[in-house]
Tab-separated table of C-alpha atoms in Angstrom:
chain	number	residue	atom	x	y	z
A	1	MET	CA	-0.433	16.487	1.900
A	2	ILE	CA	-0.931	12.832	2.799
A	3	GLN	CA	1.298	11.676	5.656
A	4	LEU	CA	3.668	9.065	4.241
A	5	PRO	CA	4.340	5.864	6.209
A	6	THR	CA	7.249	6.129	8.629
A	7	LEU	CA	9.911	3.469	9.120
A	8	SER	CA	7.993	2.029	12.079
A	9	ASP	CA	4.785	2.026	10.001
A	10	ILE	CA	6.522	0.109	7.215
A	11	GLU	CA	8.143	-2.375	9.581
A	12	ALA	CA	4.760	-3.053	11.207
A	13	ALA	CA	3.155	-3.418	7.783
A	14	ALA	CA	5.803	-5.970	6.805
A	15	GLN	CA	4.683	-8.202	9.656
A	16	VAL	CA	1.122	-8.069	8.297
A	17	VAL	CA	2.316	-8.900	4.784
A	18	TYR	CA	4.566	-11.736	5.947
A	19	ARG	CA	1.611	-13.585	7.460
A	20	GLU	CA	0.635	-14.333	3.861
A	21	PHE	CA	3.995	-14.618	2.060
A	22	GLN	CA	7.659	-13.869	2.569
A	23	ALA	CA	9.746	-11.069	1.097
A	24	THR	CA	10.036	-11.320	-2.677
A	25	PRO	CA	13.512	-11.740	-4.187
A	26	GLN	CA	15.626	-9.237	-6.071
A	27	TYR	CA	18.385	-10.408	-8.356
A	28	ARG	CA	21.199	-8.881	-10.343
A	29	TRP	CA	20.533	-10.534	-13.673
A	30	GLY	CA	23.671	-10.824	-15.791
A	31	LEU	CA	21.976	-10.630	-19.161
A	32	LEU	CA	19.840	-7.657	-18.130
A	33	SER	CA	22.954	-5.927	-16.841
A	34	ASP	CA	24.694	-6.621	-20.148
A	35	ARG	CA	21.674	-5.288	-22.044
A	36	LEU	CA	21.627	-2.081	-19.999
A	37	GLY	CA	25.420	-1.776	-19.901
A	38	THR	CA	25.531	-1.406	-16.119
A	39	ASP	CA	24.561	-3.242	-12.923
A	40	CYS	CA	20.832	-3.971	-13.059
A	41	TRP	CA	18.727	-5.393	-10.222
A	42	LEU	CA	15.162	-6.621	-10.712
A	43	LYS	CA	12.641	-6.736	-7.833
A	44	HIS	CA	10.295	-9.667	-8.417
A	45	GLU	CA	6.840	-8.562	-7.333
A	46	ASN	CA	5.559	-11.021	-9.936
A	47	HIS	CA	6.329	-13.659	-7.273
A	48	THR	CA	3.561	-12.668	-4.827
A	49	PRO	CA	0.475	-14.899	-4.472
A	50	VAL	CA	-1.461	-12.713	-6.931
A	51	GLY	CA	1.467	-12.071	-9.264
A	52	ALA	CA	1.759	-8.358	-8.456
A	53	PHE	CA	2.770	-5.921	-5.710
A	54	LYS	CA	-0.766	-4.695	-5.027
A	55	ILE	CA	-1.574	-7.537	-2.602
A	56	ARG	CA	0.632	-5.855	0.001
A	57	GLY	CA	-1.629	-2.810	0.062
A	58	GLY	CA	-4.831	-4.813	0.315
A	59	LEU	CA	-3.521	-6.717	3.306
A	60	THR	CA	-2.567	-3.590	5.237
A	61	TYR	CA	-5.722	-1.714	4.233
A	62	PHE	CA	-7.922	-4.404	5.756
A	63	ASP	CA	-5.628	-4.754	8.761
A	64	GLN	CA	-6.058	-1.051	9.488
A	65	LEU	CA	-9.851	-1.372	9.174
A	66	LYS	CA	-9.744	-4.236	11.668
A	67	GLN	CA	-7.525	-2.305	14.098
A	68	ARG	CA	-9.963	0.608	14.025
A	69	GLY	CA	-12.929	-1.698	14.588
A	70	ALA	CA	-14.344	-0.498	11.275
A	71	MET	CA	-14.542	-3.705	9.241
A	72	PRO	CA	-17.398	-3.154	6.747
A	73	LYS	CA	-20.125	-5.599	5.802
A	74	GLU	CA	-19.255	-5.214	2.112
A	75	VAL	CA	-16.501	-3.584	0.044
A	76	VAL	CA	-16.559	-2.230	-3.502
A	77	SER	CA	-13.671	-1.083	-5.686
A	78	ALA	CA	-12.592	-0.584	-9.286
A	79	THR	CA	-9.547	-1.928	-11.078
A	80	ARG	CA	-7.839	-3.031	-14.258
A	81	GLY	CA	-6.915	-6.215	-12.390
A	82	ASN	CA	-4.115	-6.254	-9.833
A	83	HIS	CA	-5.711	-3.895	-7.297
A	84	GLY	CA	-8.890	-5.954	-7.597
A	85	GLN	CA	-7.010	-9.164	-6.861
A	86	SER	CA	-5.426	-7.484	-3.851
A	87	ILE	CA	-8.758	-6.366	-2.420
A	88	GLY	CA	-10.385	-9.687	-3.310
A	89	TRP	CA	-7.644	-11.625	-1.496
A	90	ALA	CA	-7.853	-9.489	1.643
A	91	ALA	CA	-11.651	-9.395	1.648
A	92	ARG	CA	-11.785	-13.183	1.417
A	93	ALA	CA	-9.347	-13.485	4.322
A	94	HIS	CA	-11.634	-11.290	6.434
A	95	ARG	CA	-14.832	-12.919	5.096
A	96	VAL	CA	-16.144	-9.666	3.682
A	97	PRO	CA	-18.207	-9.748	0.448
A	98	CYS	CA	-16.363	-7.939	-2.331
A	99	THR	CA	-17.600	-6.382	-5.583
A	100	ILE	CA	-15.075	-5.189	-8.157
A	101	VAL	CA	-15.872	-3.129	-11.262
A	102	VAL	CA	-13.683	-3.448	-14.365
A	103	PRO	CA	-14.040	-1.770	-17.767
A	104	HIS	CA	-15.312	-3.665	-20.784
A	105	GLY	CA	-12.489	-5.415	-22.613
A	106	ASN	CA	-10.463	-5.930	-19.449
A	107	SER	CA	-7.920	-8.748	-19.226
A	108	GLN	CA	-9.868	-12.004	-19.211
A	109	GLU	CA	-7.245	-13.790	-17.137
A	110	LYS	CA	-7.184	-11.040	-14.506
A	111	ASN	CA	-10.990	-11.191	-14.432
A	112	ALA	CA	-10.852	-14.958	-13.936
A	113	ALA	CA	-8.293	-14.599	-11.147
A	114	MET	CA	-10.550	-12.150	-9.313
A	115	ARG	CA	-13.576	-14.427	-9.642
A	116	ALA	CA	-11.481	-17.297	-8.273
A	117	LEU	CA	-10.950	-15.203	-5.132
A	118	GLY	CA	-14.707	-14.956	-4.658
A	119	VAL	CA	-15.088	-11.472	-6.125
A	120	ASN	CA	-18.430	-10.402	-7.590
A	121	LEU	CA	-17.112	-8.966	-10.860
A	122	ILE	CA	-19.023	-6.298	-12.796
A	123	GLU	CA	-17.966	-5.044	-16.218
A	124	HIS	CA	-18.904	-1.415	-16.750
A	125	GLY	CA	-17.420	1.549	-18.609
A	126	GLN	CA	-14.897	2.064	-21.355
A	127	ASP	CA	-11.927	2.830	-19.098
A	128	PHE	CA	-10.823	2.701	-15.466
A	129	GLN	CA	-12.223	6.135	-14.641
A	130	GLU	CA	-15.737	5.160	-15.761
A	131	SER	CA	-15.456	1.903	-13.796
A	132	ARG	CA	-14.313	3.830	-10.721
A	133	GLU	CA	-17.225	6.262	-10.915
A	134	TYR	CA	-19.686	3.380	-11.258
A	135	ALA	CA	-18.103	1.562	-8.310
A	136	MET	CA	-18.571	4.687	-6.183
A	137	GLN	CA	-22.216	4.801	-7.222
A	138	ILE	CA	-22.719	1.140	-6.258
A	139	ALA	CA	-21.025	1.658	-2.917
A	140	ALA	CA	-23.258	4.615	-2.117
A	141	GLU	CA	-26.418	2.739	-3.107
A	142	ARG	CA	-25.524	-0.315	-1.018
A	143	HIS	CA	-24.015	1.608	1.908
A	144	ALA	CA	-20.859	-0.415	1.242
A	145	HIS	CA	-17.267	0.630	1.833
A	146	MET	CA	-15.553	2.001	-1.272
A	147	VAL	CA	-11.885	0.998	-1.348
A	148	PRO	CA	-9.897	3.644	-3.246
A	149	SER	CA	-6.921	2.959	-5.494
A	150	PHE	CA	-4.772	5.411	-3.542
A	151	HIS	CA	-4.831	5.668	0.257
A	152	LEU	CA	-2.360	5.843	3.147
A	153	ASP	CA	-3.370	2.373	4.358
A	154	LEU	CA	-2.549	0.961	0.911
A	155	LEU	CA	0.789	2.786	0.899
A	156	ARG	CA	1.733	1.142	4.198
A	157	GLY	CA	1.769	-2.248	2.545
A	158	VAL	CA	3.134	-1.273	-0.851
A	159	SER	CA	6.031	0.531	0.843
A	160	THR	CA	7.237	-2.815	2.183
A	161	TYR	CA	8.442	-3.950	-1.221
A	162	TRP	CA	10.550	-0.866	-1.702
A	163	TRP	CA	11.781	-1.150	1.892
A	164	GLU	CA	12.875	-4.727	1.087
A	165	PHE	CA	14.531	-3.658	-2.160
A	166	LEU	CA	16.433	-0.635	-0.827
A	167	LYS	CA	17.635	-2.558	2.223
A	168	ALA	CA	18.742	-5.540	0.142
A	169	VAL	CA	20.620	-3.422	-2.427
A	170	PRO	CA	21.838	-0.337	-0.549
A	171	GLN	CA	24.150	0.607	-3.414
A	172	LEU	CA	21.272	1.438	-5.783
A	173	ASP	CA	21.793	4.822	-7.445
A	174	VAL	CA	18.512	5.061	-9.331
A	175	VAL	CA	15.252	3.109	-9.417
A	176	TYR	CA	12.514	3.098	-12.037
A	177	VAL	CA	8.898	2.615	-10.988
A	178	PRO	CA	5.756	2.456	-13.165
A	179	ILE	CA	2.920	4.830	-12.280
A	180	GLY	CA	-0.707	3.756	-12.539
A	181	GLN	CA	-2.674	5.440	-9.767
A	182	GLY	CA	0.515	6.336	-7.923
A	183	SER	CA	0.769	3.938	-4.984
A	184	GLY	CA	3.949	2.281	-6.262
A	185	ALA	CA	5.876	5.505	-6.855
A	186	CYS	CA	4.666	7.168	-3.645
A	187	SER	CA	5.633	4.050	-1.696
A	188	ALA	CA	9.097	4.118	-3.227
A	189	ILE	CA	9.402	7.687	-1.973
A	190	ALA	CA	8.160	6.667	1.481
A	191	ALA	CA	10.697	3.844	1.760
A	192	LYS	CA	13.536	6.036	0.471
A	193	LEU	CA	12.766	8.721	3.053
A	194	ALA	CA	12.262	6.190	5.859
A	195	LEU	CA	15.631	4.567	5.160
A	196	ASN	CA	17.392	7.808	4.240
A	197	HIS	CA	18.466	6.090	1.012
A	198	GLN	CA	20.259	8.008	-1.721
A	199	ALA	CA	18.560	6.430	-4.760
A	200	ARG	CA	16.887	8.733	-7.276
A	201	ILE	CA	13.318	7.713	-8.066
A	202	VAL	CA	12.250	7.908	-11.699
A	203	GLY	CA	8.573	7.574	-12.536
A	204	VAL	CA	7.450	5.756	-15.678
A	205	VAL	CA	4.182	6.395	-17.499
A	206	SER	CA	2.736	5.082	-20.708
A	207	ALA	CA	3.164	7.464	-23.642
A	208	HIS	CA	-0.474	6.588	-24.324
A	209	ALA	CA	-1.706	7.544	-20.813
A	210	THR	CA	0.069	10.703	-19.749
A	211	THR	CA	-2.054	12.186	-16.952
A	212	TYR	CA	0.744	11.936	-14.378
A	213	ALA	CA	3.402	13.337	-16.712
A	214	ASP	CA	1.094	16.186	-17.712
A	215	SER	CA	-0.034	16.809	-14.133
A	216	LEU	CA	3.501	16.903	-12.745
A	217	ALA	CA	4.517	19.340	-15.480
A	218	ALA	CA	1.520	21.577	-14.741
A	219	GLY	CA	1.597	21.211	-10.957
A	220	ARG	CA	-2.077	20.244	-10.906
A	221	VAL	CA	-4.267	17.354	-12.050
A	222	VAL	CA	-4.550	17.292	-15.835
A	223	GLU	CA	-6.806	14.683	-17.436
A	224	ALA	CA	-5.342	12.869	-20.441
A	225	PRO	CA	-6.790	10.288	-22.858
A	226	VAL	CA	-5.817	6.633	-22.596
A	227	SER	CA	-5.007	4.518	-25.627
A	228	THR	CA	-2.396	2.029	-24.411
A	229	VAL	CA	-3.057	-1.577	-25.407
A	230	LEU	CA	-0.260	-3.288	-23.473
A	231	ALA	CA	0.185	-1.265	-20.282
A	232	ASP	CA	-3.250	-1.667	-18.694
A	233	GLY	CA	-1.714	-1.248	-15.239
A	234	MET	CA	-0.794	2.326	-16.202
A	235	ALA	CA	-4.015	3.108	-18.065
A	236	CYS	CA	-5.083	5.992	-15.858
A	237	ARG	CA	-7.023	8.957	-17.297
A	238	VAL	CA	-7.129	11.188	-14.202
A	239	ALA	CA	-4.210	11.486	-11.773
A	240	ASP	CA	-4.903	11.261	-8.055
A	241	ALA	CA	-4.446	14.667	-6.427
A	242	SER	CA	-3.010	13.223	-3.198
A	243	ALA	CA	-0.497	11.111	-5.112
A	244	LEU	CA	0.480	14.124	-7.168
A	245	GLU	CA	1.268	16.108	-3.995
A	246	VAL	CA	3.647	13.365	-2.858
A	247	LEU	CA	5.329	12.983	-6.237
A	248	LEU	CA	5.891	16.655	-7.032
A	249	PRO	CA	8.717	17.353	-4.548
A	250	HIS	CA	10.339	13.919	-4.628
A	251	ILE	CA	10.208	12.332	-8.078
A	252	ASP	CA	13.453	12.864	-10.013
A	253	HIS	CA	11.794	12.926	-13.426
A	254	ILE	CA	9.247	11.107	-15.581
A	255	VAL	CA	9.894	8.870	-18.583
A	256	LYS	CA	7.181	8.126	-21.148
A	257	VAL	CA	7.342	4.690	-22.775
A	258	SER	CA	5.452	3.580	-25.859
A	259	ASP	CA	3.681	0.253	-26.256
A	260	THR	CA	6.394	-0.711	-28.737
A	261	GLU	CA	9.088	-0.060	-26.111
A	262	VAL	CA	7.058	-1.933	-23.491
A	263	ALA	CA	6.690	-4.944	-25.795
A	264	HIS	CA	10.459	-4.955	-26.384
A	265	ALA	CA	11.045	-4.863	-22.626
A	266	MET	CA	8.588	-7.714	-22.027
A	267	ARG	CA	10.528	-9.834	-24.515
A	268	ALA	CA	13.835	-8.798	-22.972
A	269	ILE	CA	12.744	-9.777	-19.464
A	270	TYR	CA	11.574	-13.149	-20.715
A	271	THR	CA	14.738	-13.710	-22.739
A	272	ASP	CA	17.121	-12.560	-20.022
A	273	THR	CA	15.379	-13.918	-16.892
A	274	HIS	CA	12.607	-16.248	-18.103
A	275	ASN	CA	10.109	-14.313	-15.994
A	276	LEU	CA	6.775	-13.049	-17.283
A	277	ALA	CA	6.174	-9.312	-17.093
A	278	GLU	CA	2.864	-7.683	-17.907
A	279	GLY	CA	3.032	-4.360	-19.728
A	280	ALA	CA	3.275	-2.206	-16.603
A	281	GLY	CA	5.693	-4.739	-15.122
A	282	ALA	CA	8.106	-4.234	-18.013
A	283	ALA	CA	7.738	-0.452	-18.162
A	284	ALA	CA	10.625	0.191	-15.760
A	285	LEU	CA	13.047	-1.674	-18.021
A	286	ALA	CA	11.629	0.111	-21.072
A	287	ALA	CA	12.371	3.451	-19.413
A	288	ALA	CA	15.871	2.437	-18.323
A	289	LEU	CA	16.700	1.264	-21.845
A	290	GLN	CA	15.472	4.612	-23.179
A	291	GLU	CA	17.919	6.364	-20.811
A	292	LYS	CA	20.671	3.741	-21.142
A	293	THR	CA	23.391	6.157	-22.237
A	294	GLY	CA	23.106	8.215	-19.067
A	295	LEU	CA	23.110	5.219	-16.722
A	296	GLN	CA	26.590	3.876	-17.342
A	297	GLY	CA	28.505	3.202	-14.127
A	298	GLN	CA	25.360	3.446	-11.993
A	299	CYS	CA	23.546	0.713	-10.092
A	300	VAL	CA	19.998	0.532	-11.453
A	301	GLY	CA	16.935	-0.958	-9.761
A	302	LEU	CA	13.839	-1.951	-11.694
A	303	ALA	CA	10.410	-2.901	-10.387
A	304	LEU	CA	8.920	-5.943	-12.089
A	305	SER	CA	5.627	-4.848	-10.573
A	306	GLY	CA	3.472	-7.639	-11.991
A	307	GLY	CA	3.405	-10.612	-14.322
A	308	ASN	CA	-0.310	-10.912	-15.059
A	309	VAL	CA	-0.404	-10.811	-18.830
A	310	ASP	CA	-2.961	-12.813	-20.810
A	311	ALA	CA	-1.432	-15.761	-22.673
A	312	ASP	CA	-2.665	-14.678	-26.097
A	313	MET	CA	-1.350	-11.158	-25.571
A	314	PHE	CA	2.060	-12.435	-24.493
A	315	ALA	CA	2.182	-14.808	-27.464
A	316	LYS	CA	1.672	-11.839	-29.784
A	317	VAL	CA	4.418	-9.899	-27.999
A	318	LEU	CA	6.870	-12.777	-28.414
A	319	GLN	CA	6.067	-13.179	-32.096
A	320	VAL	CA	7.230	-9.644	-32.923
A	321	SER	CA	10.922	-9.514	-33.724
């Protein structure tokens, strides 16, 4: 099993992250609490410089490469958007050329954001898995460094946001975290263990991309088709085996949320907090609302993991009553 970051690892990673931006806020929103019927805290990872939590992992991944004296001449990775922005940001900071592969039909605004960071963007494949396989092929052909979507050095950075959240709100009873490739949920586990926090960690997957739900139920990686339109950050077809090993003994349970529930949660977050949430960023609230009856009297923490939703997509979400 992958060795999770320790408390000292996370504290050191925070110093790397804070060279670029300060800790993101978490607020107890009154209207969200009213909607859920209990105390509800929202962690605003939509307030990072790339609008999502992933930047933390990119910063620590490159820092670890530098510490090992292994900074590559070129990096390649695959993404649906936020991981690519993270790697693009860190690669630019270290003056390393960066190529990112995205599937056809990817978010145009996420694509534009990556190009603005100096990324060489390639569109290939019909889903993330096909893009990932092509990125690995490119990396091998160019003798470039392939940056994975799940790795200990990414977890170091991502764990800092859960470390911030659990320290800031020690009374949290349960937290909901969306699962894409698994770094967010595994980092929540790492921070919980490092701080010896009592919060239960609930994983959230798209009902239209169930590889992690199916894999956790089976105890092994189970591939599942992807058809989600809104939750591109959770549009994973094949679970990561290392992430699965971490999740199996520590995740409380998994909630599947439909695109309809995600759209409702996106509208709710905008109405109640006037913050933008992309599909994956609203998934935690969607799951909590699904389990609302069982949460009464508990202090609930939600990850607003990202706010990078295309304007036309968000306009359509708001138009639905």
